[in-house]
PDB file of C-alpha atoms in Angstrom:
ATOM      1  CA  MET A1330     -52.590 -77.080 -34.339  1.00  0.00           C
ATOM      2  CA  ASN A1331     -49.136 -75.722 -35.113  1.00  0.00           C
ATOM      3  CA  ARG A1332     -47.792 -72.806 -33.121  1.00  0.00           C
ATOM      4  CA  ALA A1333     -44.512 -70.939 -33.375  1.00  0.00           C
ATOM      5  CA  GLU A1334     -42.008 -70.242 -30.612  1.00  0.00           C
ATOM      6  CA  THR A1335     -38.517 -68.797 -30.534  1.00  0.00           C
ATOM      7  CA  TYR A1336     -35.298 -70.165 -29.075  1.00  0.00           C
ATOM      8  CA  GLN A1337     -31.902 -68.929 -27.971  1.00  0.00           C
ATOM      9  CA  TYR A1338     -28.602 -70.750 -27.800  1.00  0.00           C
ATOM     10  CA  VAL A1339     -25.424 -70.692 -25.734  1.00  0.00           C
ATOM     11  CA  GLU A1340     -22.203 -72.437 -26.686  1.00  0.00           C
ATOM     12  CA  SER A1341     -20.741 -74.738 -24.055  1.00  0.00           C
ATOM     13  CA  THR A1342     -17.589 -73.679 -22.248  1.00  0.00           C
ATOM     14  CA  ASP A1343     -15.480 -76.102 -24.284  1.00  0.00           C
ATOM     15  CA  GLY A1344     -16.849 -74.578 -27.514  1.00  0.00           C
ATOM     16  CA  LYS A1345     -17.703 -77.963 -29.025  1.00  0.00           C
ATOM     17  CA  SER A1346     -21.426 -78.156 -28.282  1.00  0.00           C
ATOM     18  CA  THR A1347     -24.491 -75.968 -27.850  1.00  0.00           C
ATOM     19  CA  PHE A1348     -27.310 -75.559 -25.332  1.00  0.00           C
ATOM     20  CA  TYR A1349     -30.720 -74.476 -26.699  1.00  0.00           C
ATOM     21  CA  TYR A1350     -33.433 -72.785 -24.613  1.00  0.00           C
ATOM     22  CA  THR A1351     -36.935 -72.499 -26.087  1.00  0.00           C
ATOM     23  CA  ASP A1352     -39.841 -70.221 -25.222  1.00  0.00           C
ATOM     24  CA  CYS A1353     -41.988 -73.350 -24.928  1.00  0.00           C
ATOM     25  CA  GLY A1354     -39.934 -74.206 -21.837  1.00  0.00           C
ATOM     26  CA  ASN A1355     -37.619 -76.874 -23.196  1.00  0.00           C
ATOM     27  CA  ARG A1356     -33.854 -77.140 -22.883  1.00  0.00           C
ATOM     28  CA  MET A1357     -31.814 -79.142 -25.341  1.00  0.00           C
ATOM     29  CA  PHE A1358     -28.161 -79.997 -25.822  1.00  0.00           C
ATOM     30  CA  TYR A1359     -26.494 -80.892 -29.099  1.00  0.00           C
ATOM     31  CA  ILE A1360     -22.923 -81.869 -29.999  1.00  0.00           C
ATOM     32  CA  ASP A1361     -22.627 -79.228 -32.692  1.00  0.00           C
ATOM     33  CA  LYS A1362     -22.012 -75.483 -32.851  1.00  0.00           C
ATOM     34  CA  ASP A1363     -24.771 -74.722 -35.376  1.00  0.00           C
ATOM     35  CA  PRO A1364     -27.094 -72.045 -33.901  1.00  0.00           C
ATOM     36  CA  MET A1365     -29.603 -72.655 -36.718  1.00  0.00           C
ATOM     37  CA  LYS A1366     -29.947 -76.348 -35.767  1.00  0.00           C
ATOM     38  CA  TYR A1367     -33.655 -76.081 -34.857  1.00  0.00           C
ATOM     39  CA  HIS A1368     -34.643 -73.031 -36.965  1.00  0.00           C
ATOM     40  CA  GLY A1369     -37.867 -73.866 -38.813  1.00  0.00           C
ATOM     41  CA  CYS A1370     -38.056 -77.333 -37.251  1.00  0.00           C
ATOM     42  CA  LEU A1371     -40.513 -78.849 -34.815  1.00  0.00           C
ATOM     43  CA  CYS A1372     -39.447 -78.787 -31.176  1.00  0.00           C
ATOM     44  CA  PRO A1373     -38.412 -82.417 -30.513  1.00  0.00           C
ATOM     45  CA  LYS A1374     -39.634 -82.480 -26.921  1.00  0.00           C
ATOM     46  CA  CYS A1375     -43.027 -80.917 -27.740  1.00  0.00           C
ATOM     47  CA  PHE A1376     -43.418 -83.286 -30.696  1.00  0.00           C
ATOM     48  CA  MET A1377     -42.937 -86.272 -28.391  1.00  0.00           C
ATOM     49  CA  GLU A1378     -45.815 -84.884 -26.300  1.00  0.00           C
ATOM     50  CA  GLY A1379     -48.046 -84.603 -29.382  1.00  0.00           C
ATOM     51  CA  LYS A1380     -47.653 -80.838 -29.814  1.00  0.00           C
ATOM     52  CA  HIS A1381     -46.554 -79.240 -33.073  1.00  0.00           C
ATOM     53  CA  VAL A1382     -44.349 -76.282 -32.138  1.00  0.00           C
ATOM     54  CA  THR A1383     -42.119 -74.774 -34.831  1.00  0.00           C
ATOM     55  CA  LEU A1384     -38.960 -73.105 -33.508  1.00  0.00           C
ATOM     56  CA  TYR A1385     -37.269 -69.974 -34.866  1.00  0.00           C
ATOM     57  CA  LEU A1386     -33.951 -68.521 -33.717  1.00  0.00           C
ATOM     58  CA  CYS A1387     -34.340 -65.211 -31.844  1.00  0.00           C
ATOM     59  CA  GLY A1388     -33.334 -62.225 -33.946  1.00  0.00           C
ATOM     60  CA  THR A1389     -34.233 -63.762 -37.314  1.00  0.00           C
ATOM     61  CA  PRO A1390     -36.987 -62.186 -39.464  1.00  0.00           C
ATOM     62  CA  GLU A1391     -39.341 -65.096 -38.673  1.00  0.00           C
ATOM     63  CA  ALA A1392     -38.811 -64.756 -34.924  1.00  0.00           C
ATOM     64  CA  ASN A1393     -39.204 -60.974 -35.073  1.00  0.00           C
ATOM     65  CA  LYS A1394     -42.537 -61.425 -36.851  1.00  0.00           C
ATOM     66  CA  ILE A1395     -43.739 -63.767 -34.083  1.00  0.00           C
ATOM     67  CA  TRP A1396     -42.870 -61.223 -31.393  1.00  0.00           C
ATOM     68  CA  ASP A1397     -44.348 -58.309 -33.348  1.00  0.00           C
ATOM     69  CA  GLU A1398     -47.650 -60.184 -33.589  1.00  0.00           C
ATOM     70  CA  ARG A1399     -47.598 -61.019 -29.872  1.00  0.00           C
ATOM     71  CA  LEU A1400     -46.901 -57.450 -28.864  1.00  0.00           C
ATOM     72  CA  LEU A1401     -49.771 -56.138 -30.998  1.00  0.00           C
ATOM     73  CA  GLN A1402     -52.310 -58.438 -29.311  1.00  0.00           C
TER      74      GLN A1402
END
């Protein structure tokens, strides 16, 4: 089963890397400043646990659709 979650990002204080925080409870670090790094991709940590969780950056149309559906339930 594939489910969708959203994520947010924060640039590191040195401005050379990025921290990612997902709604599925994972935290990731990457040596890159690309906020779209995980957009539309499977969450690496969930995938290692056998879960298929697709991540979408908060504020994008895909992420807004996820939250609209959750709020209507």
